[in-house]
PDB file of C-alpha atoms in Angstrom:
ATOM      1  CA  MET A 417      -7.240  78.150 -61.498  1.00 63.00           C
ATOM      2  CA  TYR A 418      -3.692  76.814 -61.628  1.00 64.00           C
ATOM      3  CA  LEU A 419      -3.835  75.942 -57.928  1.00 67.00           C
ATOM      4  CA  LEU A 420      -7.213  74.311 -58.393  1.00 72.00           C
ATOM      5  CA  MET A 421      -5.855  71.986 -61.061  1.00 69.00           C
ATOM      6  CA  ARG A 422      -2.946  71.084 -58.805  1.00 77.00           C
ATOM      7  CA  ASP A 423      -5.357  69.849 -56.138  1.00 79.00           C
ATOM      8  CA  PRO A 424      -5.142  66.047 -56.531  1.00 83.00           C
ATOM      9  CA  TYR A 425      -8.726  65.528 -55.339  1.00 85.00           C
ATOM     10  CA  PHE A 426     -10.193  68.027 -57.811  1.00 84.00           C
ATOM     11  CA  PHE A 427      -8.058  66.838 -60.721  1.00 85.00           C
ATOM     12  CA  THR A 428      -8.787  63.139 -60.119  1.00 89.00           C
ATOM     13  CA  ARG A 429     -12.490  63.809 -59.595  1.00 88.00           C
ATOM     14  CA  VAL A 430     -12.770  65.819 -62.818  1.00 89.00           C
ATOM     15  CA  LEU A 431     -10.800  63.230 -64.793  1.00 91.00           C
ATOM     16  CA  VAL A 432     -12.923  60.295 -63.588  1.00 94.00           C
ATOM     17  CA  LEU A 433     -16.194  62.166 -64.074  1.00 92.00           C
ATOM     18  CA  TYR A 434     -15.071  63.391 -67.510  1.00 94.00           C
ATOM     19  CA  PHE A 435     -14.440  59.889 -68.842  1.00 96.00           C
ATOM     20  CA  GLY A 436     -17.603  58.695 -67.102  1.00 94.00           C
ATOM     21  CA  ASP A 437     -19.602  61.337 -68.950  1.00 90.00           C
ATOM     22  CA  VAL A 438     -17.953  60.368 -72.263  1.00 93.00           C
ATOM     23  CA  ALA A 439     -18.952  56.734 -71.642  1.00 94.00           C
ATOM     24  CA  LEU A 440     -22.457  57.852 -70.626  1.00 89.00           C
ATOM     25  CA  GLU A 441     -22.848  59.784 -73.889  1.00 87.00           C
ATOM     26  CA  LEU A 442     -21.745  56.786 -75.926  1.00 90.00           C
ATOM     27  CA  TRP A 443     -24.197  54.578 -74.035  1.00 91.00           C
ATOM     28  CA  GLN A 444     -27.090  57.033 -74.369  1.00 85.00           C
ATOM     29  CA  GLY A 445     -26.388  57.499 -78.077  1.00 85.00           C
ATOM     30  CA  TRP A 446     -26.398  53.750 -78.593  1.00 88.00           C
ATOM     31  CA  GLN A 447     -29.668  53.428 -76.643  1.00 86.00           C
ATOM     32  CA  GLN A 448     -31.265  56.137 -78.758  1.00 83.00           C
ATOM     33  CA  LYS A 449     -30.192  54.351 -81.928  1.00 85.00           C
ATOM     34  CA  ARG A 450     -31.308  50.932 -80.649  1.00 89.00           C
ATOM     35  CA  LYS A 451     -34.775  52.251 -79.714  1.00 87.00           C
ATOM     36  CA  ASN A 452     -34.952  54.174 -83.025  1.00 85.00           C
ATOM     37  CA  ILE A 453     -35.824  57.459 -81.325  1.00 77.00           C
ATOM     38  CA  GLN A 454     -36.435  60.162 -83.924  1.00 76.00           C
ATOM     39  CA  PRO A 455     -35.335  62.802 -84.677  1.00 71.00           C
ATOM     40  CA  ARG A 456     -31.767  61.864 -83.861  1.00 71.00           C
ATOM     41  CA  LEU A 457     -28.460  63.587 -84.547  1.00 74.00           C
ATOM     42  CA  ASN A 458     -25.137  61.849 -85.086  1.00 78.00           C
ATOM     43  CA  ARG A 459     -23.841  61.948 -81.523  1.00 75.00           C
ATOM     44  CA  LEU A 460     -20.303  61.003 -82.556  1.00 78.00           C
ATOM     45  CA  HIS A 461     -19.904  63.904 -84.993  1.00 80.00           C
ATOM     46  CA  ASN A 462     -16.841  66.113 -84.319  1.00 83.00           C
ATOM     47  CA  GLY A 463     -15.964  64.283 -81.113  1.00 86.00           C
ATOM     48  CA  TYR A 464     -19.175  65.329 -79.377  1.00 87.00           C
ATOM     49  CA  PRO A 465     -18.817  62.854 -76.455  1.00 89.00           C
ATOM     50  CA  PHE A 466     -15.558  64.578 -75.465  1.00 93.00           C
ATOM     51  CA  LEU A 467     -17.104  68.038 -75.813  1.00 89.00           C
ATOM     52  CA  ARG A 468     -20.016  66.950 -73.656  1.00 87.00           C
ATOM     53  CA  GLY A 469     -17.643  65.640 -71.000  1.00 89.00           C
ATOM     54  CA  ALA A 470     -15.735  68.918 -70.960  1.00 90.00           C
ATOM     55  CA  VAL A 471     -18.854  71.069 -70.736  1.00 89.00           C
ATOM     56  CA  ASN A 472     -20.787  68.857 -68.332  1.00 87.00           C
ATOM     57  CA  VAL A 473     -17.955  68.071 -65.953  1.00 88.00           C
ATOM     58  CA  PHE A 474     -15.000  70.423 -66.220  1.00 89.00           C
ATOM     59  CA  LEU A 475     -16.829  73.686 -66.902  1.00 88.00           C
ATOM     60  CA  ARG A 476     -19.553  72.803 -64.391  1.00 86.00           C
ATOM     61  CA  ASP A 477     -17.048  72.181 -61.606  1.00 86.00           C
ATOM     62  CA  ILE A 478     -14.952  75.242 -62.473  1.00 87.00           C
ATOM     63  CA  GLY A 479     -18.106  77.386 -62.507  1.00 85.00           C
ATOM     64  CA  THR A 480     -19.158  76.005 -59.149  1.00 83.00           C
ATOM     65  CA  TYR A 481     -15.716  76.564 -57.672  1.00 85.00           C
ATOM     66  CA  PHE A 482     -15.542  80.199 -58.790  1.00 86.00           C
ATOM     67  CA  THR A 483     -19.114  80.853 -57.667  1.00 84.00           C
ATOM     68  CA  MET A 484     -18.306  79.479 -54.225  1.00 81.00           C
ATOM     69  CA  LEU A 485     -15.214  81.673 -54.166  1.00 85.00           C
ATOM     70  CA  ASP A 486     -17.343  84.725 -54.988  1.00 86.00           C
ATOM     71  CA  ILE A 487     -19.791  83.800 -52.217  1.00 81.00           C
ATOM     72  CA  ILE A 488     -16.925  83.596 -49.744  1.00 82.00           C
ATOM     73  CA  ARG A 489     -15.579  86.942 -50.965  1.00 87.00           C
ATOM     74  CA  GLY A 490     -19.012  88.504 -50.456  1.00 87.00           C
ATOM     75  CA  VAL A 491     -19.622  89.542 -54.054  1.00 89.00           C
ATOM     76  CA  PRO A 492     -23.098  91.174 -54.104  1.00 89.00           C
ATOM     77  CA  ALA A 493     -24.255  89.700 -57.451  1.00 87.00           C
ATOM     78  CA  ILE A 494     -23.047  86.488 -59.058  1.00 85.00           C
ATOM     79  CA  TYR A 495     -23.890  85.100 -62.499  1.00 86.00           C
ATOM     80  CA  THR A 496     -22.926  81.543 -63.348  1.00 83.00           C
ATOM     81  CA  LEU A 497     -23.611  79.851 -66.661  1.00 82.00           C
ATOM     82  CA  TYR A 498     -24.016  76.095 -66.810  1.00 80.00           C
ATOM     83  CA  ALA A 499     -24.002  75.296 -70.528  1.00 82.00           C
ATOM     84  CA  GLY A 500     -24.167  71.516 -70.218  1.00 82.00           C
ATOM     85  CA  TYR A 501     -27.961  71.293 -70.316  1.00 82.00           C
ATOM     86  CA  ASP A 502     -28.050  73.283 -73.549  1.00 84.00           C
ATOM     87  CA  GLU A 503     -25.369  71.074 -75.068  1.00 82.00           C
ATOM     88  CA  VAL A 504     -27.159  67.830 -74.208  1.00 84.00           C
ATOM     89  CA  ALA A 505     -30.604  69.179 -75.163  1.00 83.00           C
ATOM     90  CA  HIS A 506     -29.387  70.026 -78.669  1.00 82.00           C
ATOM     91  CA  HIS A 507     -28.211  66.458 -79.234  1.00 79.00           C
ATOM     92  CA  SER A 508     -30.776  64.453 -77.255  1.00 79.00           C
ATOM     93  CA  GLY A 509     -33.862  66.634 -77.251  1.00 80.00           C
ATOM     94  CA  PRO A 510     -35.029  68.965 -74.472  1.00 83.00           C
ATOM     95  CA  TYR A 511     -37.386  66.424 -72.878  1.00 84.00           C
ATOM     96  CA  SER A 512     -35.255  63.299 -73.095  1.00 82.00           C
ATOM     97  CA  PRO A 513     -34.106  61.224 -70.109  1.00 84.00           C
ATOM     98  CA  ASP A 514     -30.524  62.229 -71.022  1.00 84.00           C
ATOM     99  CA  THR A 515     -31.366  65.891 -70.525  1.00 86.00           C
ATOM    100  CA  ASN A 516     -33.196  65.203 -67.268  1.00 88.00           C
ATOM    101  CA  GLY A 517     -30.105  63.442 -65.935  1.00 87.00           C
ATOM    102  CA  THR A 518     -27.996  66.472 -66.816  1.00 86.00           C
ATOM    103  CA  LEU A 519     -30.453  68.751 -65.007  1.00 87.00           C
ATOM    104  CA  ARG A 520     -30.172  66.555 -61.901  1.00 88.00           C
ATOM    105  CA  GLN A 521     -26.376  66.950 -62.013  1.00 84.00           C
ATOM    106  CA  PHE A 522     -26.699  70.715 -62.206  1.00 84.00           C
ATOM    107  CA  ASP A 523     -29.242  70.715 -59.382  1.00 87.00           C
ATOM    108  CA  LYS A 524     -26.598  69.074 -57.209  1.00 84.00           C
ATOM    109  CA  GLN A 525     -24.238  71.934 -58.048  1.00 80.00           C
ATOM    110  CA  VAL A 526     -26.863  74.535 -57.109  1.00 81.00           C
ATOM    111  CA  GLU A 527     -27.382  72.642 -53.872  1.00 85.00           C
ATOM    112  CA  ALA A 528     -23.637  72.954 -53.229  1.00 75.00           C
ATOM    113  CA  HIS A 529     -23.959  76.713 -53.788  1.00 70.00           C
ATOM    114  CA  GLN A 530     -26.747  76.881 -51.229  1.00 77.00           C
ATOM    115  CA  ARG A 531     -24.752  74.846 -48.704  1.00 77.00           C
ATOM    116  CA  GLY A 532     -21.769  77.137 -49.220  1.00 66.00           C
ATOM    117  CA  HIS A 533     -23.948  80.213 -48.788  1.00 63.00           C
ATOM    118  CA  ARG A 534     -25.477  78.824 -45.582  1.00 69.00           C
ATOM    119  CA  ASP A 535     -22.038  77.915 -44.242  1.00 64.00           C
ATOM    120  CA  GLU A 536     -20.690  81.382 -45.064  1.00 58.00           C
ATOM    121  CA  SER A 537     -23.678  83.157 -43.458  1.00 58.00           C
ATOM    122  CA  GLN A 538     -23.333  81.052 -40.293  1.00 59.00           C
ATOM    123  CA  THR A 539     -19.648  81.912 -39.912  1.00 55.00           C
ATOM    124  CA  ALA A 540     -20.454  85.606 -40.370  1.00 49.00           C
ATOM    125  CA  LEU A 541     -22.717  85.546 -37.287  1.00 42.00           C
TER     126      LEU A 541
END
């Protein structure tokens, strides 16, 4: 993981996406308050926007990286947990547009897994 964080592309990408996700949470929280969507939690409580950014961006990308590494190594069974959906669903509601956006982000990560698996299986031939 140390080498991963030293990769300037990965580090810059995670940093930009992290602060983008923090800003997105602030925006979505404000929109929920403006539209008076109920029930609604305090989305600023305990620094939640920063927690969301860490879970949705950093942990997602680390999980994807290590899963891709396991695919390359040929590990027979891989389990990856993406906790970001759960985190957003607890604060926004499971059927909110915020949660759907998070699911789309995770779908992109699963798509990256599939691309990596296809690439690995093609090189094995």
